[in-house]
Amino acid sequence: MILILSSNAEITTDAVIMWLNDLKKAYIRVHEDEFFEIKIINKKFFLESYRNRFFIDDISSVWYRRGGGLKFKRGQYHHEAVNQNMNEAHYWLEDYVIKKLEAKKHINKQSNSRLNKLWVLEEAQKAGLKVPRYFLAENTDDVIPGKMITKSFTENVILKSAYEHQDGMLYTAVVTQQEQGSFFPTFFQDKIEKEYEIRSFYLDGKIWSTAIMSQKDKQTETDHRKYNTAVPNRNVPYDLPLETGQKLNELFLALDINCGSADFIKGKDGQFYFLEINPLGQFLGLSAVCNYALDKEIALYL
Amino acid sequence: MRYFNLYSNILITKGANRILISDLQRNNSELQSLELYDIIEALKSHAIETLMGFYDEDSKPIVGQYLDFLVDKEYGFISTGDRDHSFPPLSLEYKDAGLVSDIFIACRDLARPRQLAPSIGNLAIKHMVIYCEQELAVADFLDLEISFSDSSVESIEIFAPCHAGINENYLQQLSEGARRIYSLVFYKCTTIQPETGDRYKFKVVFTSRHLKINACGKVDLKYFNTHLPKVLEAINHNSCLHKKIGIDINGDIRNCPAMPQRFGNIRDCSLEEALNHKAFKNYWNLTKDHIAVCKDCEFRNICTDCRAYTERTHINEAGLDNSKPLKCGYSPYTNQWEKWSENPLKQKAIRHYGLQELIKNEEA
């Protein structure tokens, strides 16, 4: 039995489930609003929510796709000391259940799904990947206008209310001029003259890459997500050099995540520059363009 | 040395006299000459400079223009020193979950599709087309939506007779409750109402014609579709019949409701049982590479095909009808589109299918 933890009506989850049905693999899909009670039946751990019930032992693999992961019901006790003690007991049972589930075959884990972009860049360098020179600063004293870019180091790049862009997306932008004052610590990175961009999907040691030929197009030159819908960038299947792939594999192992999308730039200098990893992003768009059927790959793996 | 690298999602289909270049990412196709085909082929094994060497001084600028055209359209790019080997070919395998993708149901009222909902869900069918003989009220549509609210069905198209009750209010109410209905066609209309544009959640078409099953199967430029999954399906399977199931007005289960062979009736046979019939999928792998005339046609990978109405001139070794579709007026040998119904060679087949009346009505 496969356990799927995802947000409701999430399209990638739906697509993978179509394949699980096709492959006749049984699964349990946990919704965001589901809270589980931990029970012991015949000395075995049993989880129960309003729509699902299962023994932990019956779960063969776990896919943490998105959302808050497995959530639990906790009792409320009138006496504060009792409440505190019971909360602690709940905590250790919950911790055990999550550890047990994460020890099974899985795709990503709820316990480390949040990736620190700054940490990833350091680990990438340790793995031998080339990373464009970067630093954090509170002013533009060391920033060379036109030669450096700035982007968000937060996980969520979609702003709830942004003034400048209608869709509220935080795009990568070139720094065009120096600023007078100081500001909140901001990420600056050398702008790489690029041949093209590469998006690599990683799953348990296997890599599927797509080249995004955005250089020809002024609108998408700095950030390919600023789509040009009239003539979309040419996207084609791509093979990362073996060595870069091996280093990427090492990076994923070091970060202890086994699925995600990595972004690279192939520079005009012929070098491959690592930019970042997104473990929870959407990948079925490029998968369809390249006929990779990554939804099927995930279903096969689980 | 410089090399031309053709992008892997550019598909070149060679016909008798022309080629079709299909951009499988940008979903468009264009016709080009065989001369360009030869140049593209030569560029696969030779450097640009070597290729130029094959041509005399007068022809070199023409080859140069072709090359500019290919780069300009972003059909490929030029690399120096060597070919760029990091661009592998696009896999042409067709990958789609589920045994059946589309169902067509002819029925008197919408009770039939509702009754079939469990099987449709079980087979994970995504697209449903319903041809209904009786006039429908808003509630009929909404009941149908409810029956499929928790199913695999993503899209529903309905053909129903026009009636006096269909007005703005009717469509507005329907639009509020519609989830999966994306297209409505009202036929036998006495007054033709204008198209509704994007006012509702679905597209609405009003036609005075009395639509019948035998009106299907036309091959025409306007039905051609450059879309990667459809092209991959056409390369590997029969683009008209693969993963399709149809139920005719009598409840007979067929691959396509216009095909002669029936595989049981819904009264006493489930869709699952019918699909297990050994002959149900006979035509699923008959690609246009093996159909008379189509195999020489540059449009074969973006075309629709039709196995229900054919010219009835060819039967292959497996006993399958691999004749050209009857309702195709195109010849890849002359590159002319002509009226299929007026072709003298097709008259015998037209009489066989009893299509004379349909042709008369369509021309009226």
XYZ file of C-alpha atoms in Angstrom:
666
model
C 0.000 0.000 0.000
C 1.356 3.403 -1.066
C 0.804 6.419 1.159
C 0.495 9.761 -0.643
C 0.722 13.009 1.294
C -0.249 15.972 -0.849
C -2.365 19.076 -1.045
C -5.952 18.650 -2.273
C -6.644 18.777 -6.023
C -2.931 18.881 -6.817
C -2.473 18.125 -10.535
C 0.805 16.216 -10.310
C -0.684 13.948 -7.650
C -3.752 13.358 -9.842
C -1.565 12.433 -12.815
C 0.540 9.992 -10.783
C -2.628 8.399 -9.395
C -3.852 7.767 -12.967
C -0.676 5.748 -13.465
C -0.999 3.939 -10.128
C -4.473 2.833 -11.239
C -3.056 1.785 -14.599
C -0.312 -0.221 -12.859
C -2.866 -1.658 -10.415
C -0.946 -0.382 -7.391
C -3.027 0.328 -4.295
C -2.647 3.693 -2.595
C -4.040 5.919 0.149
C -4.257 9.627 -0.592
C -4.226 11.811 2.481
C -5.938 15.183 2.208
C -4.803 18.406 3.889
C -7.765 18.520 6.236
C -7.157 15.017 7.582
C -6.056 14.519 11.178
C -5.020 11.076 12.346
C -5.486 9.414 15.670
C -2.726 6.997 16.635
C -4.113 3.712 17.915
C -2.631 0.386 18.864
C -4.521 -2.643 17.586
C -3.132 -6.107 18.316
C 0.142 -4.490 19.393
C 0.422 -2.789 15.987
C 0.365 0.928 15.161
C -2.865 1.916 13.474
C -3.733 5.360 12.050
C -7.286 6.555 11.663
C -8.836 9.706 10.197
C -12.367 10.495 9.069
C -11.615 9.063 5.619
C -8.648 6.697 5.976
C -7.527 3.944 8.311
C -4.462 1.722 8.010
C -1.729 -0.179 9.852
C 1.719 1.405 9.520
C 3.086 -2.061 8.747
C 0.893 -2.240 5.641
C 2.481 0.840 4.077
C 5.145 -0.161 1.569
C 6.158 3.266 0.294
C 5.462 6.932 1.015
C 5.324 9.901 -1.353
C 5.529 13.249 0.338
C 4.429 15.531 -2.487
C 3.250 18.792 -0.897
C 1.321 20.321 1.967
C 1.769 19.879 5.688
C 2.372 16.126 5.595
C 0.791 13.756 8.100
C -1.142 15.629 10.806
C -2.367 14.264 14.131
C -5.250 14.700 16.512
C -4.283 15.559 20.083
C -6.499 15.357 23.109
C -7.087 18.385 25.335
C -6.829 17.789 29.076
C -8.162 20.145 31.714
C -5.286 19.912 34.115
C -2.308 21.854 32.774
C 0.286 19.392 34.099
C -1.613 16.465 32.588
C -1.991 18.350 29.339
C 1.724 19.039 29.191
C 2.621 15.468 29.952
C 0.121 14.069 27.444
C 1.317 16.501 24.798
C 4.766 15.110 25.296
C 3.481 11.534 25.008
C 1.620 12.496 21.821
C 4.747 14.103 20.456
C 6.878 10.961 20.867
C 4.235 8.697 19.349
C 3.858 11.050 16.389
C 7.625 11.295 16.042
C 7.873 7.516 16.020
C 5.157 7.153 13.385
C 6.823 9.683 11.089
C 10.251 8.076 11.615
C 8.774 4.643 10.853
C 7.124 5.903 7.679
C 10.182 7.809 6.520
C 12.321 4.701 7.006
C 10.250 2.978 4.322
C 10.804 3.404 0.605
C 9.860 7.008 -0.082
C 9.956 10.034 -2.319
C 10.970 13.016 -0.207
C 10.148 13.428 3.458
C 7.960 15.835 5.325
C 10.641 16.244 7.994
C 13.180 17.877 5.673
C 11.091 19.121 2.787
C 12.058 22.729 3.438
C 15.288 23.498 1.706
C 17.516 26.418 2.693
C 18.741 27.923 -0.584
C 21.895 29.374 0.991
C 22.794 26.039 2.553
C 22.163 24.252 -0.752
C 24.648 26.536 -2.542
C 27.352 25.637 -0.015
C 26.596 21.926 -0.286
C 26.607 22.201 -4.078
C 30.113 23.606 -4.011
C 31.206 20.833 -1.646
C 29.806 18.326 -4.142
C 32.046 19.918 -6.758
C 29.377 21.799 -8.705
C 30.276 25.200 -10.069
C 28.199 27.970 -8.500
C 28.262 31.576 -9.756
C 29.983 33.828 -7.199
C 27.447 35.189 -4.716
C 27.136 37.067 -1.437
C 24.550 38.592 0.871
C 24.730 42.321 1.480
C 22.793 45.183 3.034
C 23.993 47.658 0.435
C 25.143 47.703 -3.180
C 28.717 48.800 -2.451
C 30.193 45.614 -3.946
C 27.550 45.121 -6.573
C 28.589 45.792 -10.139
C 25.554 47.187 -12.016
C 24.584 45.158 -15.080
C 26.892 42.330 -14.067
C 24.986 40.931 -11.122
C 21.536 39.633 -10.441
C 19.415 39.539 -7.342
C 16.797 36.988 -6.409
C 14.845 35.747 -3.437
C 16.402 33.236 -1.072
C 13.034 32.441 0.453
C 11.248 29.225 -0.370
C 8.045 30.776 -1.560
C 8.628 32.925 -4.607
C 4.987 33.874 -5.010
C 3.944 37.012 -3.180
C 0.356 37.260 -1.985
C 0.195 40.923 -2.944
C 2.866 42.348 -5.148
C 2.592 45.783 -6.668
C 4.788 45.583 -9.693
C 3.917 42.213 -11.194
C 0.339 41.175 -11.530
C 1.045 37.535 -10.801
C 3.146 38.347 -7.774
C 5.991 36.125 -8.868
C 9.449 37.029 -7.550
C 11.568 36.911 -10.661
C 15.299 37.000 -10.943
C 16.376 40.477 -12.066
C 19.577 42.157 -13.137
C 20.784 44.915 -10.811
C 20.959 47.985 -13.027
C 22.122 50.655 -10.630
C 23.644 51.159 -7.210
C 21.347 52.146 -4.348
C 22.043 54.967 -1.883
C 20.864 53.510 1.402
C 21.059 50.139 3.079
C 18.390 47.478 3.132
C 17.470 44.032 4.432
C 20.110 41.338 3.690
C 19.776 40.644 -0.009
C 21.178 37.938 -2.261
C 23.485 39.048 -5.081
C 25.061 36.754 -7.637
C 27.262 37.143 -10.713
C 25.216 37.187 -13.890
C 26.362 34.377 -16.156
C 26.389 34.971 -19.903
C 24.364 31.979 -20.889
C 24.142 29.675 -23.828
C 20.951 28.149 -22.452
C 19.273 27.036 -19.212
C 18.825 23.453 -18.059
C 16.168 22.070 -15.767
C 17.023 18.608 -14.432
C 14.480 16.412 -12.721
C 16.080 14.032 -10.233
C 14.522 10.882 -8.811
C 16.559 8.447 -6.764
C 19.770 8.763 -8.780
C 18.150 9.108 -12.199
C 18.154 12.430 -14.065
C 15.911 13.739 -16.851
C 16.996 17.101 -18.248
C 15.449 19.728 -20.474
C 17.332 22.495 -22.255
C 15.509 25.803 -22.223
C 16.796 27.898 -25.078
C 15.827 31.278 -23.658
C 18.817 33.304 -24.778
C 17.322 34.333 -28.128
C 14.428 36.029 -26.421
C 14.899 39.343 -24.585
C 11.818 38.761 -22.426
C 13.134 35.519 -20.945
C 16.845 36.228 -21.031
C 17.270 36.555 -17.250
C 14.458 34.325 -16.024
C 12.855 31.776 -18.312
C 9.689 31.726 -16.189
C 8.753 35.134 -17.604
C 7.126 33.205 -20.402
C 6.768 34.549 -23.843
C 3.442 32.962 -24.717
C 3.435 34.032 -28.376
C 6.608 32.132 -29.234
C 7.590 29.953 -26.279
C 11.257 29.172 -25.701
C 12.463 26.077 -27.439
C 12.472 23.238 -24.845
C 14.106 19.943 -25.779
C 15.393 16.794 -24.084
C 18.957 17.252 -22.901
C 21.729 15.117 -21.408
C 23.761 16.690 -18.612
C 27.464 15.837 -18.851
C 28.079 12.625 -16.907
C 30.340 14.373 -14.407
C 27.814 17.133 -13.654
C 25.139 14.488 -13.186
C 27.319 12.602 -10.713
C 27.949 15.760 -8.725
C 24.243 16.541 -8.712
C 23.590 13.047 -7.408
C 26.107 13.665 -4.597
C 24.368 16.922 -3.743
C 20.950 15.255 -3.492
C 22.471 12.538 -1.276
C 24.104 15.170 0.955
C 20.807 17.023 1.307
C 18.999 13.744 2.038
C 16.264 14.399 -0.511
C 15.696 11.967 -3.360
C 13.459 13.931 -5.699
C 13.438 17.469 -7.041
C 14.238 19.809 -9.907
C 17.666 21.422 -10.246
C 18.398 24.503 -12.341
C 21.623 25.004 -14.272
C 22.983 27.527 -16.718
C 25.280 26.474 -19.487
C 27.537 29.501 -19.778
C 28.971 30.885 -22.994
C 32.269 29.756 -21.467
C 31.077 26.146 -21.787
C 30.786 25.670 -18.020
C 27.720 24.311 -16.216
C 26.633 26.568 -13.341
C 24.354 25.232 -10.628
C 21.648 27.647 -9.481
C 19.190 25.946 -7.136
C 17.014 22.968 -6.274
C 13.260 22.963 -5.911
C 12.038 19.721 -4.289
C 8.307 20.458 -4.591
C 7.964 22.333 -7.882
C 5.772 21.414 -10.849
C 7.586 19.375 -13.463
C 4.889 17.797 -15.610
C 4.948 20.673 -18.115
C 8.516 20.008 -19.208
C 7.961 16.273 -18.776
C 5.199 16.438 -21.400
C 7.249 18.584 -23.786
C 10.112 16.071 -23.618
C 7.808 13.018 -23.508
C 9.540 11.863 -20.314
C 6.295 10.724 -18.606
C 7.763 11.561 -15.183
C 4.346 10.938 -13.618
C 4.714 7.328 -14.759
C 8.304 7.194 -13.436
C 7.079 8.259 -9.997
C 4.272 5.697 -10.080
C 6.752 2.984 -11.083
C 9.138 3.950 -8.283
C 6.501 3.918 -5.540
C 33.499 23.462 -39.271
C 29.913 24.382 -38.440
C 27.070 21.925 -37.923
C 23.317 22.234 -38.073
C 21.534 20.494 -35.154
C 17.845 19.831 -35.776
C 15.815 20.125 -32.573
C 14.406 16.784 -31.473
C 10.820 18.041 -31.298
C 10.775 18.996 -34.968
C 9.162 16.147 -36.869
C 9.628 15.925 -40.623
C 7.020 13.798 -42.423
C 7.907 12.992 -45.997
C 5.087 12.709 -48.532
C 5.139 11.776 -52.193
C 5.900 15.331 -53.355
C 6.275 17.483 -50.276
C 7.256 17.398 -46.637
C 5.375 18.565 -43.589
C 7.488 20.147 -40.846
C 5.695 19.773 -37.520
C 6.844 21.772 -34.538
C 5.712 19.473 -31.734
C 6.345 22.066 -29.057
C 4.705 25.090 -30.649
C 1.903 22.974 -32.114
C 2.070 24.045 -35.721
C 2.943 22.488 -39.054
C 4.001 23.848 -42.411
C 4.443 22.417 -45.887
C 7.867 22.541 -47.495
C 9.641 21.150 -50.543
C 11.444 17.853 -50.967
C 14.504 19.938 -51.795
C 14.581 21.192 -48.199
C 14.121 17.603 -47.034
C 17.276 16.541 -48.896
C 19.211 19.424 -47.345
C 18.009 18.568 -43.807
C 18.986 14.924 -44.371
C 22.428 15.877 -45.728
C 22.992 18.202 -42.758
C 22.551 15.222 -40.429
C 25.718 13.608 -41.744
C 27.739 16.550 -43.081
C 29.133 19.821 -41.798
C 27.638 22.946 -43.357
C 30.887 23.693 -45.222
C 31.019 20.131 -46.618
C 27.395 20.355 -47.752
C 28.055 23.675 -49.471
C 30.866 21.979 -51.349
C 28.323 19.661 -53.011
C 26.595 22.573 -54.722
C 27.686 24.805 -57.580
C 28.097 28.558 -57.165
C 24.548 29.273 -58.369
C 22.918 26.911 -55.880
C 24.968 27.871 -52.813
C 22.900 31.000 -51.981
C 19.701 28.897 -52.158
C 21.102 26.370 -49.705
C 22.169 29.312 -47.534
C 18.616 30.647 -47.596
C 17.212 27.282 -46.553
C 19.676 27.189 -43.670
C 18.710 30.721 -42.588
C 15.068 29.654 -42.724
C 15.714 26.636 -40.454
C 17.584 28.716 -37.894
C 15.123 31.589 -38.105
C 12.166 29.296 -37.404
C 14.178 27.802 -34.524
C 13.910 24.361 -36.067
C 17.513 23.886 -35.044
C 20.741 25.648 -34.177
C 24.272 25.828 -35.464
C 27.235 24.611 -33.420
C 30.905 25.044 -34.172
C 33.648 22.423 -34.007
C 31.266 19.471 -33.679
C 27.627 18.571 -33.405
C 26.189 19.190 -29.936
C 25.800 15.635 -28.668
C 24.019 16.628 -25.472
C 20.662 16.799 -27.272
C 19.249 13.261 -27.388
C 16.331 12.373 -29.672
C 12.780 12.780 -28.419
C 11.261 9.461 -27.415
C 8.432 8.666 -29.832
C 6.849 6.190 -27.449
C 3.179 6.908 -26.686
C 2.608 6.927 -22.933
C -0.883 7.401 -21.601
C -2.399 5.906 -18.464
C -5.618 3.927 -18.723
C -7.070 1.370 -21.121
C -9.642 3.696 -22.716
C -9.430 7.477 -23.055
C -12.644 8.363 -24.894
C -16.217 7.144 -24.875
C -19.035 8.001 -27.270
C -22.576 7.295 -26.119
C -25.652 7.587 -28.306
C -28.850 7.573 -26.238
C -32.472 8.602 -26.048
C -31.962 10.436 -22.739
C -29.174 10.936 -20.211
C -30.127 7.917 -18.077
C -27.793 5.760 -20.168
C -24.525 7.633 -19.450
C -25.513 7.815 -15.770
C -26.064 4.081 -15.732
C -22.633 3.529 -17.326
C -20.847 5.822 -14.848
C -19.406 3.010 -12.658
C -17.782 1.292 -15.651
C -16.564 4.612 -17.021
C -14.911 5.343 -13.676
C -13.475 1.863 -13.432
C -11.889 2.226 -16.882
C -10.580 5.711 -15.924
C -12.065 7.229 -19.103
C -11.213 10.929 -19.425
C -13.373 12.230 -22.253
C -17.044 11.606 -22.947
C -19.181 12.581 -25.937
C -22.953 12.100 -25.658
C -25.372 12.172 -28.575
C -28.874 12.511 -27.156
C -32.094 12.119 -29.151
C -34.478 13.724 -26.663
C -34.759 17.360 -25.710
C -33.038 18.144 -22.419
C -33.898 20.318 -19.451
C -31.262 22.077 -17.339
C -31.841 19.555 -14.536
C -30.945 16.668 -16.890
C -27.502 18.171 -17.458
C -26.987 18.874 -13.769
C -27.964 15.305 -12.806
C -25.394 14.097 -15.290
C -22.726 16.336 -13.758
C -23.519 14.925 -10.316
C -23.208 11.326 -11.552
C -19.664 12.092 -12.715
C -18.641 14.466 -9.918
C -16.245 11.967 -8.386
C -15.068 10.226 -11.546
C -12.084 10.190 -13.858
C -14.046 12.038 -16.562
C -12.458 15.414 -17.275
C -14.529 16.635 -20.197
C -18.063 16.114 -21.504
C -19.440 17.194 -24.871
C -23.175 16.859 -25.526
C -25.200 16.878 -28.754
C -28.927 17.413 -28.135
C -31.935 18.576 -30.166
C -32.759 22.267 -30.047
C -36.029 23.338 -28.412
C -37.914 26.512 -27.556
C -36.854 26.468 -23.901
C -33.199 27.052 -24.694
C -32.549 30.690 -23.952
C -30.107 32.856 -22.065
C -31.588 31.935 -18.697
C -31.378 28.211 -19.491
C -27.729 28.483 -20.500
C -26.880 30.689 -17.533
C -28.337 28.178 -15.074
C -26.515 25.387 -16.819
C -23.257 27.329 -16.737
C -23.516 27.764 -12.978
C -23.791 24.014 -12.405
C -21.430 22.835 -15.159
C -18.075 21.380 -14.125
C -17.085 18.954 -16.856
C -19.347 20.025 -19.730
C -17.150 22.041 -22.074
C -19.126 21.899 -25.310
C -22.817 21.803 -26.288
C -24.180 21.333 -29.775
C -27.911 21.902 -30.319
C -29.011 20.391 -33.617
C -32.221 20.639 -35.692
C -32.562 24.317 -34.741
C -35.335 26.206 -36.539
C -33.794 29.566 -35.770
C -30.053 29.873 -35.665
C -28.788 31.746 -32.646
C -25.418 33.442 -32.628
C -22.416 31.729 -31.059
C -22.079 32.498 -27.377
C -18.329 33.102 -27.293
C -16.883 32.811 -23.790
C -20.014 33.948 -21.952
C -20.535 30.496 -20.450
C -18.198 27.851 -19.056
C -18.777 25.878 -22.254
C -18.881 26.548 -25.960
C -22.382 26.449 -27.522
C -23.114 25.731 -31.179
C -26.572 25.916 -32.794
C -27.083 24.140 -36.091
C -30.095 23.593 -38.290
C -28.697 20.266 -39.458
C -30.021 16.960 -38.266
C -26.708 15.463 -37.188
C -26.277 11.756 -37.702
C -23.455 9.333 -36.933
C -22.670 8.805 -40.616
C -21.669 12.483 -40.878
C -18.465 11.593 -39.030
C -15.160 10.530 -40.536
C -14.355 13.531 -42.724
C -10.705 14.178 -43.363
C -9.987 17.844 -43.764
C -7.271 20.409 -43.008
C -9.490 21.965 -40.343
C -9.465 18.743 -38.323
C -5.694 18.400 -38.447
C -3.990 18.863 -35.146
C -0.279 19.298 -34.420
C -0.172 18.346 -30.783
C 2.562 16.114 -29.336
C 0.390 13.439 -27.638
C -1.906 13.180 -30.698
C 1.072 12.923 -33.060
C 2.731 10.279 -30.885
C -0.541 8.372 -30.812
C -0.782 8.598 -34.625
C 2.802 7.353 -35.034
C 2.179 4.321 -32.807
C -1.536 3.599 -33.124
C -4.657 4.270 -35.124
C -5.398 7.883 -34.303
C -9.149 7.430 -34.729
C -9.816 4.156 -32.905
C -7.054 3.693 -30.316
C -8.419 3.744 -26.749
C -11.938 4.578 -27.925
C -15.239 2.894 -27.134
C -18.660 3.692 -28.566
C -22.239 2.769 -27.750
C -24.777 3.141 -30.523
C -28.436 4.072 -30.081
C -29.434 0.407 -29.655
C -26.939 -0.086 -26.856
C -24.518 -2.086 -28.965
C -20.916 -1.694 -27.863
C -18.445 -0.986 -30.642
C -14.948 0.425 -31.031
C -16.563 3.319 -32.941
C -20.350 3.579 -33.217
C -20.068 3.761 -37.015
C -17.943 0.574 -37.285
C -19.740 -2.609 -38.345
C -18.545 -5.023 -35.658
C -20.406 -5.117 -32.334
C -19.037 -6.620 -29.106
C -22.172 -7.122 -27.041
C -25.020 -4.948 -25.831
C -25.038 -2.905 -22.614
C -28.207 -4.805 -21.589
C -26.165 -7.915 -20.889
C -22.504 -7.000 -21.377
C -20.276 -4.621 -19.417
C -17.861 -2.237 -21.133
C -15.035 -4.135 -19.451
C -16.235 -7.444 -20.953
C -16.603 -5.917 -24.413
C -13.047 -4.556 -24.235
C -11.783 -8.028 -23.423
C -13.218 -9.376 -26.659
C -10.259 -10.550 -28.713
C -11.222 -8.483 -31.754
C -12.058 -5.239 -29.950
C -8.577 -3.770 -30.362
C -7.932 -5.128 -33.871
C -7.574 -1.685 -35.415
C -5.761 0.003 -32.533
C -2.302 -0.534 -33.985
C -3.067 0.056 -37.654
C -1.039 3.213 -38.282
C -1.282 5.309 -41.419
C 2.099 4.002 -42.492
C 0.140 0.872 -43.438
C -2.931 2.436 -45.030
C -3.185 2.789 -48.790
C -2.373 6.298 -50.063
C -2.053 7.635 -46.470
C 1.362 5.998 -46.272
C 2.573 8.436 -48.950
C 0.837 11.452 -47.443
C 2.736 14.240 -45.709
C -0.239 14.855 -43.391
C -0.349 11.291 -42.036
C 1.017 12.105 -38.569
C -1.406 14.947 -37.854
C -4.462 13.463 -39.569
C -7.561 11.945 -37.992
C -8.169 8.849 -40.175
C -11.477 6.939 -40.324
C -11.874 3.173 -40.482
C -15.678 3.209 -40.527
C -16.037 4.677 -44.036
C -13.272 3.698 -46.434
C -12.822 3.319 -50.201
C -13.091 -0.477 -49.650
C -10.240 -1.311 -52.001
C -7.636 -2.894 -49.697
C -7.614 -5.647 -47.056
C -4.328 -6.464 -45.328
C -2.997 -9.915 -44.367
C -4.659 -9.670 -40.937
C -8.030 -9.094 -42.601
C -8.164 -5.405 -41.680
C -9.508 -2.769 -44.038
C -6.484 -0.623 -44.865
C -8.065 1.353 -47.676
C -7.920 5.128 -47.855
C -10.638 6.913 -45.806
C -13.665 7.443 -48.045
C -14.259 10.992 -46.903
C -10.764 12.243 -47.724
C -10.522 14.319 -50.894
C -6.771 14.857 -50.758
C -4.229 13.223 -53.016
C -0.591 13.259 -51.902
C 0.358 12.545 -55.521
C -1.268 15.655 -57.024
C -1.374 17.684 -53.775
C -4.917 18.726 -54.636
C -7.955 18.795 -52.346
C -11.085 17.765 -54.206
C -14.635 17.040 -53.121
C -14.563 13.436 -51.970
C -18.265 12.941 -52.665
C -17.810 13.757 -56.370
C -14.923 11.403 -57.011
C -16.181 8.784 -59.515
C -13.948 6.093 -57.966
C -15.692 6.513 -54.611
C -19.286 6.161 -55.822
C -19.466 2.407 -55.281
C -18.344 2.740 -51.651
C -20.720 5.696 -51.121
C -23.593 3.467 -52.273
C -22.357 0.626 -50.071
C -22.597 2.808 -46.961
C -25.823 4.444 -48.149
C -24.345 7.921 -47.860
C -26.159 9.407 -50.889
C -28.763 11.097 -48.746
C -26.183 12.513 -46.329
C -24.256 14.003 -49.243
C -27.436 15.498 -50.738
C -28.392 17.078 -47.389
C -24.942 18.470 -46.755
C -24.853 20.101 -50.144
C -28.335 21.558 -49.744
